[in-house]
Short mmCIF file of C-alpha atoms and ligand atoms in Angstrom, two decimals:
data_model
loop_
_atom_site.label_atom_id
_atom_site.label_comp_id
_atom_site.label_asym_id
_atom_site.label_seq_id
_atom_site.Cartn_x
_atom_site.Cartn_y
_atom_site.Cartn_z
CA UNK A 945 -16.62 -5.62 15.15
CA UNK A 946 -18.20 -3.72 18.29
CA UNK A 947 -15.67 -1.29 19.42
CA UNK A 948 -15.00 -0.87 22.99
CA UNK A 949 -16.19 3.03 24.02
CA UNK A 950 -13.80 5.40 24.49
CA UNK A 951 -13.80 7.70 27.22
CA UNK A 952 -13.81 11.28 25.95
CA UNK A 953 -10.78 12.62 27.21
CA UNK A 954 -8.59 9.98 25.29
CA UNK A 955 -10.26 10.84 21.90
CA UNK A 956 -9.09 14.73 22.49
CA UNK A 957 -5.82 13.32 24.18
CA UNK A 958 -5.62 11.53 20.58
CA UNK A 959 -6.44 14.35 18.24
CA UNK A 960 -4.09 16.20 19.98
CA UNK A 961 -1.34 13.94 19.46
CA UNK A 962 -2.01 13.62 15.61
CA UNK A 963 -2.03 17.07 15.44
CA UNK A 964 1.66 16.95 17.40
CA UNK A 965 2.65 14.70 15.07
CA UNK A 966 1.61 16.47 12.15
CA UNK A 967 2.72 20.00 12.98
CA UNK A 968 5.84 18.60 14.15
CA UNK A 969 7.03 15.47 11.73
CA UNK A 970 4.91 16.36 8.79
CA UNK A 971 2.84 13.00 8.98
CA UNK A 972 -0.81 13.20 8.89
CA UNK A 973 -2.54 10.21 10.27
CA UNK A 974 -5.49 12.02 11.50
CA UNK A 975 -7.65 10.90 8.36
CA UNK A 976 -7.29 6.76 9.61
CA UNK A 977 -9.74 4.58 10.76
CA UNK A 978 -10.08 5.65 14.66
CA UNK A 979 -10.42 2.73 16.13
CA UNK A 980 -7.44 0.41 14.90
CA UNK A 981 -5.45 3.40 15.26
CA UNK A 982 -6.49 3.68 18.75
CA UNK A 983 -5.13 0.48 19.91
CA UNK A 984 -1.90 0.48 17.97
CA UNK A 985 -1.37 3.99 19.83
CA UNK A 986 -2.44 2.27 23.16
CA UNK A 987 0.16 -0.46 22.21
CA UNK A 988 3.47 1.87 21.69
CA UNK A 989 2.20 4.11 25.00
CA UNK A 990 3.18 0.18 26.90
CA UNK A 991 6.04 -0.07 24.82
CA UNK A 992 7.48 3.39 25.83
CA UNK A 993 5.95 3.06 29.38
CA UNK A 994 3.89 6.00 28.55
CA UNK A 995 0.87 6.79 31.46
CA UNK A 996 -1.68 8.71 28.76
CA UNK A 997 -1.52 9.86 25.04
CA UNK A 998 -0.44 13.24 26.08
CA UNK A 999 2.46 11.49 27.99
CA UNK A 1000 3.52 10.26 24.95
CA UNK A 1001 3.06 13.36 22.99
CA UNK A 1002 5.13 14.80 25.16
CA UNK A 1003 8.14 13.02 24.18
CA UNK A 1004 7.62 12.84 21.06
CA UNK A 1005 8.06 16.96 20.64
CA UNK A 1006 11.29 16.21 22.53
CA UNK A 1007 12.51 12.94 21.30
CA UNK A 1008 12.98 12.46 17.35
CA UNK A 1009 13.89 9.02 17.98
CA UNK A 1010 11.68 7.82 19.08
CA UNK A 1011 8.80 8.73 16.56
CA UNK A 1012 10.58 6.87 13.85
CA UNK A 1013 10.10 3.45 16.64
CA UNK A 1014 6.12 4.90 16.64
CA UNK A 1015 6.14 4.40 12.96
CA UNK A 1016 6.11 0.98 13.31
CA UNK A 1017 3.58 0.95 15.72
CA UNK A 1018 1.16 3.66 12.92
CA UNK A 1019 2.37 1.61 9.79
CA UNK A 1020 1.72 -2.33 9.40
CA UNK A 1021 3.61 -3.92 6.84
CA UNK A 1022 1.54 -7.18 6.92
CA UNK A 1023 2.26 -8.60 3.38
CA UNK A 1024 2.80 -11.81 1.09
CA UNK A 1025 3.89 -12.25 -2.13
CA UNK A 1026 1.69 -13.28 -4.18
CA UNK A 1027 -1.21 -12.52 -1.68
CA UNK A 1028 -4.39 -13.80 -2.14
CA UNK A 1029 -3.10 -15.78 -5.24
CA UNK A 1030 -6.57 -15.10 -7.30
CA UNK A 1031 -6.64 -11.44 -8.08
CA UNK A 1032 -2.67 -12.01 -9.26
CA UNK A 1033 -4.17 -14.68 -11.48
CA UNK A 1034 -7.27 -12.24 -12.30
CA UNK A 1035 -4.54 -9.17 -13.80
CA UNK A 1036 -2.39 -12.18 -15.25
CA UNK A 1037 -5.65 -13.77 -17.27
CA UNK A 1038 -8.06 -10.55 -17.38
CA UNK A 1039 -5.70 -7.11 -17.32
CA UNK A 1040 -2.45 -8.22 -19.04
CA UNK A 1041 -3.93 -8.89 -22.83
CA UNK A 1042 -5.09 -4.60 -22.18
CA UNK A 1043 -1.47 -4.00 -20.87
CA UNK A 1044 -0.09 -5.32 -23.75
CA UNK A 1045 -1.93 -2.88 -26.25
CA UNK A 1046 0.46 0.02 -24.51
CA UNK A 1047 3.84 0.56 -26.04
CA UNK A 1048 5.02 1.51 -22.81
CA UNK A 1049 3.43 1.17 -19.17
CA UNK A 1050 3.77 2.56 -15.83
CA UNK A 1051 3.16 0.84 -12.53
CA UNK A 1052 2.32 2.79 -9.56
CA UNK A 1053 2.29 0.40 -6.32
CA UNK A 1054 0.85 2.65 -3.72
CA UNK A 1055 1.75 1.55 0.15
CA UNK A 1056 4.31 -0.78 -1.24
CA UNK A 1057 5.13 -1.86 2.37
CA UNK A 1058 8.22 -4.36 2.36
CA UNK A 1059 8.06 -4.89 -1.41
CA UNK A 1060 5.85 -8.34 -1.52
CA UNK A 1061 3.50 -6.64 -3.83
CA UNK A 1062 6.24 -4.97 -6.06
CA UNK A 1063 8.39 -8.28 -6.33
CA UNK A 1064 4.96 -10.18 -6.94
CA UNK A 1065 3.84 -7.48 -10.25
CA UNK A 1066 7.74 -7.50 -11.47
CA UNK A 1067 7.96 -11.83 -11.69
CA UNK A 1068 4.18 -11.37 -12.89
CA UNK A 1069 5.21 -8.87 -15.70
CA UNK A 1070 8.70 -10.78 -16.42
CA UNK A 1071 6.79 -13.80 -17.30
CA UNK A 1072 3.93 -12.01 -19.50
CA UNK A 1073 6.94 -10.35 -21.20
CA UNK A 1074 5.84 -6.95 -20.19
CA UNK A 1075 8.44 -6.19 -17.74
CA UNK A 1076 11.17 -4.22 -20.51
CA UNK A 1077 8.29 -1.90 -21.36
CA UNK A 1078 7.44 -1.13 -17.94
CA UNK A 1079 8.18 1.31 -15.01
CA UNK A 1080 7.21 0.41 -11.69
CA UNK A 1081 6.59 3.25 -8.64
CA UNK A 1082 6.65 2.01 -5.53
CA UNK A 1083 5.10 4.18 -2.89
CA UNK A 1084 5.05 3.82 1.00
CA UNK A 1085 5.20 6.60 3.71
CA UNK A 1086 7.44 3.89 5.73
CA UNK A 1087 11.33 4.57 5.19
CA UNK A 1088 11.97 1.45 6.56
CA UNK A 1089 9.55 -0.25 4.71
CA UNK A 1090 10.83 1.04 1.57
CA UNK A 1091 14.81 0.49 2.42
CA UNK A 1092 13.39 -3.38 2.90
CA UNK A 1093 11.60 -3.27 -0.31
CA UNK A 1094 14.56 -2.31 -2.18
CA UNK A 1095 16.45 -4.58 -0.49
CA UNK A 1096 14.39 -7.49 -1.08
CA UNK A 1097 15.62 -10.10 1.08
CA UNK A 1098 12.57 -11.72 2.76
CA UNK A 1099 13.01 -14.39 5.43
CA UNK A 1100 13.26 -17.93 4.25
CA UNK A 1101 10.47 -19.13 6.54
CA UNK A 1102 7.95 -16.93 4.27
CA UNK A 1103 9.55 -18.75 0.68
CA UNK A 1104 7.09 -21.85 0.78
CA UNK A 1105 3.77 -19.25 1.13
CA UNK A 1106 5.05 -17.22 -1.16
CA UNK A 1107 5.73 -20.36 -3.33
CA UNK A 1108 2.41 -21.89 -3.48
CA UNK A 1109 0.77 -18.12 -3.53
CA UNK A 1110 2.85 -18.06 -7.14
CA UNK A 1111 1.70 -21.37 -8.64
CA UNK A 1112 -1.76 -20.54 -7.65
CA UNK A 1113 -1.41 -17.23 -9.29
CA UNK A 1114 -0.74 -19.28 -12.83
CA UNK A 1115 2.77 -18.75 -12.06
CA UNK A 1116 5.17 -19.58 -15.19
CA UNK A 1117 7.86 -20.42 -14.07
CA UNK A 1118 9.12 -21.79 -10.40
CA UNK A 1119 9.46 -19.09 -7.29
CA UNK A 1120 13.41 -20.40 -6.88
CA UNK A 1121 14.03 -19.10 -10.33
CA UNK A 1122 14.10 -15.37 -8.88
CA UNK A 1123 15.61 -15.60 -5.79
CA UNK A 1124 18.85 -17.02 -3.72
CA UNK A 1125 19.42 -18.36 -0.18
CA UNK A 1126 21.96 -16.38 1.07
CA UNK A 1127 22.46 -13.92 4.64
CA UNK A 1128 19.60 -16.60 5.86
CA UNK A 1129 17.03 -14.85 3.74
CA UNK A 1130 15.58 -15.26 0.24
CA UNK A 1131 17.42 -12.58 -1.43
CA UNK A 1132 15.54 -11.60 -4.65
CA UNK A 1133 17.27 -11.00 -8.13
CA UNK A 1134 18.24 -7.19 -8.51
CA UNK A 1135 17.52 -7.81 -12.22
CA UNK A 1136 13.81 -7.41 -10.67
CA UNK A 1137 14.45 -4.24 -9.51
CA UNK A 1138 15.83 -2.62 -12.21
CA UNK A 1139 13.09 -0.54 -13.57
CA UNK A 1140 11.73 -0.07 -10.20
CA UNK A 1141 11.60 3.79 -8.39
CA UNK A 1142 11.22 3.68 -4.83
CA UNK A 1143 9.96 7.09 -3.18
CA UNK A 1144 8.43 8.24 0.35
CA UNK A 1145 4.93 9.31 -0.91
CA UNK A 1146 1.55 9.73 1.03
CA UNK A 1147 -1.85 9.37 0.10
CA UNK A 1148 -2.73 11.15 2.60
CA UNK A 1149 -0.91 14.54 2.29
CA UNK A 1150 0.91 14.08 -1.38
CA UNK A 1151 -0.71 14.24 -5.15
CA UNK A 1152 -0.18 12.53 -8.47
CA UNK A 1153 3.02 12.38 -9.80
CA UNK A 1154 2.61 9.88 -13.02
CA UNK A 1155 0.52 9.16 -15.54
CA UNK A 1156 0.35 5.26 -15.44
CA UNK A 1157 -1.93 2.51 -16.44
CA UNK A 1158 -2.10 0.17 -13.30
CA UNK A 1159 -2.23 1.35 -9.88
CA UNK A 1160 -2.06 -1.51 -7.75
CA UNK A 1161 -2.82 -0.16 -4.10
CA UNK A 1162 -3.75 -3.20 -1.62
CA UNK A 1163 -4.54 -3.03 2.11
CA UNK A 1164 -3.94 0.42 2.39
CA UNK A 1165 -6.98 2.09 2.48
CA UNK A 1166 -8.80 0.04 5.44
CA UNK A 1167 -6.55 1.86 7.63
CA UNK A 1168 -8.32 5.21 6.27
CA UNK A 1169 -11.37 6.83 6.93
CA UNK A 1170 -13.98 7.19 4.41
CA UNK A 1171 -12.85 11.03 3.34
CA UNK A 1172 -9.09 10.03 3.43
CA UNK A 1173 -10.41 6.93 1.43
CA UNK A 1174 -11.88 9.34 -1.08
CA UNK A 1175 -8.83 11.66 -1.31
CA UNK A 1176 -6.40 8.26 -1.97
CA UNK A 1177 -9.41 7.21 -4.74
CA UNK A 1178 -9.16 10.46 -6.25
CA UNK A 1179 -5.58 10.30 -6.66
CA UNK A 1180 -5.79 6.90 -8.36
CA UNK A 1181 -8.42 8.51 -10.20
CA UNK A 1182 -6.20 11.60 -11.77
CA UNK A 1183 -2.69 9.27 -12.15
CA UNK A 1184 -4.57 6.80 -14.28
CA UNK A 1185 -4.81 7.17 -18.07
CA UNK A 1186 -8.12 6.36 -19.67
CA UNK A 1187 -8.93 2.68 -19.71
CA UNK A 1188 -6.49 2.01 -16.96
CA UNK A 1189 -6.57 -0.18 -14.54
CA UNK A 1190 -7.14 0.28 -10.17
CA UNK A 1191 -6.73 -2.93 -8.00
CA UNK A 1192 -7.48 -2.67 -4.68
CA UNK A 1193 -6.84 -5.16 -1.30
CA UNK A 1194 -9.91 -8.30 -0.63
CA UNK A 1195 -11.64 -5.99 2.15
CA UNK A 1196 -11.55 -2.85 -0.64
CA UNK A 1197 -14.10 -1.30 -2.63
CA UNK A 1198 -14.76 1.73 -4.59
CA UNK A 1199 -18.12 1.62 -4.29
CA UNK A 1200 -19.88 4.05 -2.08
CA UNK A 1201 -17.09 6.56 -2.72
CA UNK A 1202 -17.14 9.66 -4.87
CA UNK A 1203 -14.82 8.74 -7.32
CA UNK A 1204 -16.61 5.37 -8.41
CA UNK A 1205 -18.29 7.07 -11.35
CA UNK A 1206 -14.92 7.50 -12.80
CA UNK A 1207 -14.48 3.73 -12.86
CA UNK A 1208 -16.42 0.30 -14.08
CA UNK A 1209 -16.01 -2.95 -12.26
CA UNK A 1210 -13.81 -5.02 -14.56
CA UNK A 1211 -13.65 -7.44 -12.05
CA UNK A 1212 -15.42 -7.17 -8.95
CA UNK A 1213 -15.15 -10.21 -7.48
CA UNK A 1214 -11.08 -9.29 -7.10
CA UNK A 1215 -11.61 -5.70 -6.56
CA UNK A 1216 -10.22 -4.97 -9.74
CA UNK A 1217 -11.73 -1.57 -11.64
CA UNK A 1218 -10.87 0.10 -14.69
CA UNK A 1219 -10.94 4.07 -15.04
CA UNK A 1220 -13.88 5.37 -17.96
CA UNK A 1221 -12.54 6.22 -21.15
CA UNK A 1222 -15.05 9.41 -20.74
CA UNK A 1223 -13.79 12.20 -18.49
CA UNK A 1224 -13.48 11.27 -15.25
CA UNK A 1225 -15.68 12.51 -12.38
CA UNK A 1226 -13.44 14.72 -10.10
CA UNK A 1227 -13.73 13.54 -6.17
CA UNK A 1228 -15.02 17.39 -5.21
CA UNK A 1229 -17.06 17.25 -8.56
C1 SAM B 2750 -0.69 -3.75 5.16
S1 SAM B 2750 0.49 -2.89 4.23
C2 SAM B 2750 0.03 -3.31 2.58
C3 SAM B 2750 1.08 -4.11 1.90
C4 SAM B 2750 0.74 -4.59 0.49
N1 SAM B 2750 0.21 -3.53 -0.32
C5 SAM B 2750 -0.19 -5.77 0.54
O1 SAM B 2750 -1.37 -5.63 0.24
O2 SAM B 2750 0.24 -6.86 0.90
C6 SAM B 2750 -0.05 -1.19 4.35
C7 SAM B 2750 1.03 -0.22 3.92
O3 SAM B 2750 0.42 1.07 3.73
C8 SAM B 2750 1.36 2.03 4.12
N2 SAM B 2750 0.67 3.31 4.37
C9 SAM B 2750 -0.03 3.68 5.46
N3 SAM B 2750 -0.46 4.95 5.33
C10 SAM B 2750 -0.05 5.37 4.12
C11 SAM B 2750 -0.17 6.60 3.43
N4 SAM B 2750 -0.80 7.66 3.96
N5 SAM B 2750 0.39 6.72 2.21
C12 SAM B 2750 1.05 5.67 1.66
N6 SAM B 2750 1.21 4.48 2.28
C13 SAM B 2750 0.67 4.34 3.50
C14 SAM B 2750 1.99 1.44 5.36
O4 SAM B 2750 3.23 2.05 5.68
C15 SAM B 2750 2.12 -0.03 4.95
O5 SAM B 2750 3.38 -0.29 4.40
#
């Protein structure tokens, strides 16, 4: 995409504000992809009828509030379950028969958003039997992603998506078997979330706090740019055991970073890698 040129005084006007926000809220977005972050700053300055960036960082300093409404303008939660149907088929067919050689397994779901992914891995693992042996993390830097994840009601208009995302994934058994209509939303079994942990963690600013065997981490790092990419690789990189698996989002890949010697394509096609059983190559190696 050609992306319009910005005028220099808005790209320090911008810096500035992410340095606002990070000095004063403790969120560091000043590692993501400029120019998408650009507009969906340009977008909450007309939502709080803000003249300039430095109008709105401004307010912000003044007004808690309202940073936790900019969130949702700095986060997108854009999500399915079951999203693109083939790589959930690809860890069903390809990574499960390697999970299953682990006694017991952790899950670390990094930018969990509103719990799509997280509800899609715990059916997944319920039907490959896997799901008793297994801890999932989910991850997000969104509270209010992460209160909807755990509350996992999603609206019904999404169920029929989600429902042929599921059968194309080789689902087992049918969506309807996890979930009830009720508070006009899809509200998914609790039983799912049992041996889930949800936590506020960033890739950008936080480090490794598991030792697991699957990180599944989709659509998160196209909103980063290539070092913050790196830093988010490398923490895959140390929370991984040997031999464990990294799945990433469609538009993903770990080549061209400085972790990908730590790593084989297991399945590229799906963006699915698997960590060396040598030592791993550090990302400041
Ligand atoms: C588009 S959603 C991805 C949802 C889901 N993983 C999927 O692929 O459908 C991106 C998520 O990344 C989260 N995110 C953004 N920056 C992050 C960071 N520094 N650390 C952790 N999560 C982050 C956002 O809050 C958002 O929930």
């Amino acid at each position: 995409m050609i992306e319009a040129l910005v005028p220099p005084h808005e790209e320090i006007e911008l810096d500035l504000l992410l340095e606002a926000i990070w000095r004063h809220y403790q969120y560091d977005f000043r590692g993501y992809a400029r120019g998408s972050l650009h507009r969906r700053v340009e977008r909450a300055c007309q939502r709080f009828g803000c003249a300039s960036f430095s109008a709105l960082q401004h307010r912000l300093l003044r007004e808690p509030p309202l940073f936790a409404e900019l969130m949702g303008f700095l986060t997108i939660q854009v999500s399915e379950m079951f999203r693109d149907p083939a790589y959930f088929r690809a860890l069903r067919e390809q990574v499960v028969p390697h999970l299953r050689t682990w006694p017991s397994l952790k899950v670390w779901i990094a930018g969990c958003a509103n719990g799509e992914e997280f509800y899609s891995l715990a059916i997944l693992f319920r039907e490959e039997g896997l799901e008793d042996r297994t801890i999932f993390y989910c991850t997000d830097i969104s509270p209010a992603a992460l209160a909807k994840a755990e509350a996992g009601i999603f609206d019904l208009e999404r169920v029929p998506q989600f429902t042929e995302n599921h059968r194309l994934s080789g689902g087992r058994s049918s969506l309807s078997d996890y979930y009830m209509a009720a508070y006009g939303g899809a509200v998914f079994d609790k039983s799912l979330r049992a041996r889930a942990v949800f936590a506020e963690h960033s890739l950008a600013t936080d480090q490794v706090f598991a030792e697991v065997q699957l990180v599944s981490s989709r659509n998160v790092l196209i909103y980063f740019d290539r070092e913050l990419q790196d830093r988010a690789l490398g923490l895959f990189g140390e929370s991984l055991v040997r031999g464990g698996f990294l799945g990433l989002g469609a538009r993903e890949t770990l080549r061209f970073s400085r972790c990908s010697e730590g790593f084989a394509d297991f399945d590229a096609g799906e963006r699915i890698y698997r960590r060396n059983t040598a030592d791993l190559v550090m990302a400041d190696a």
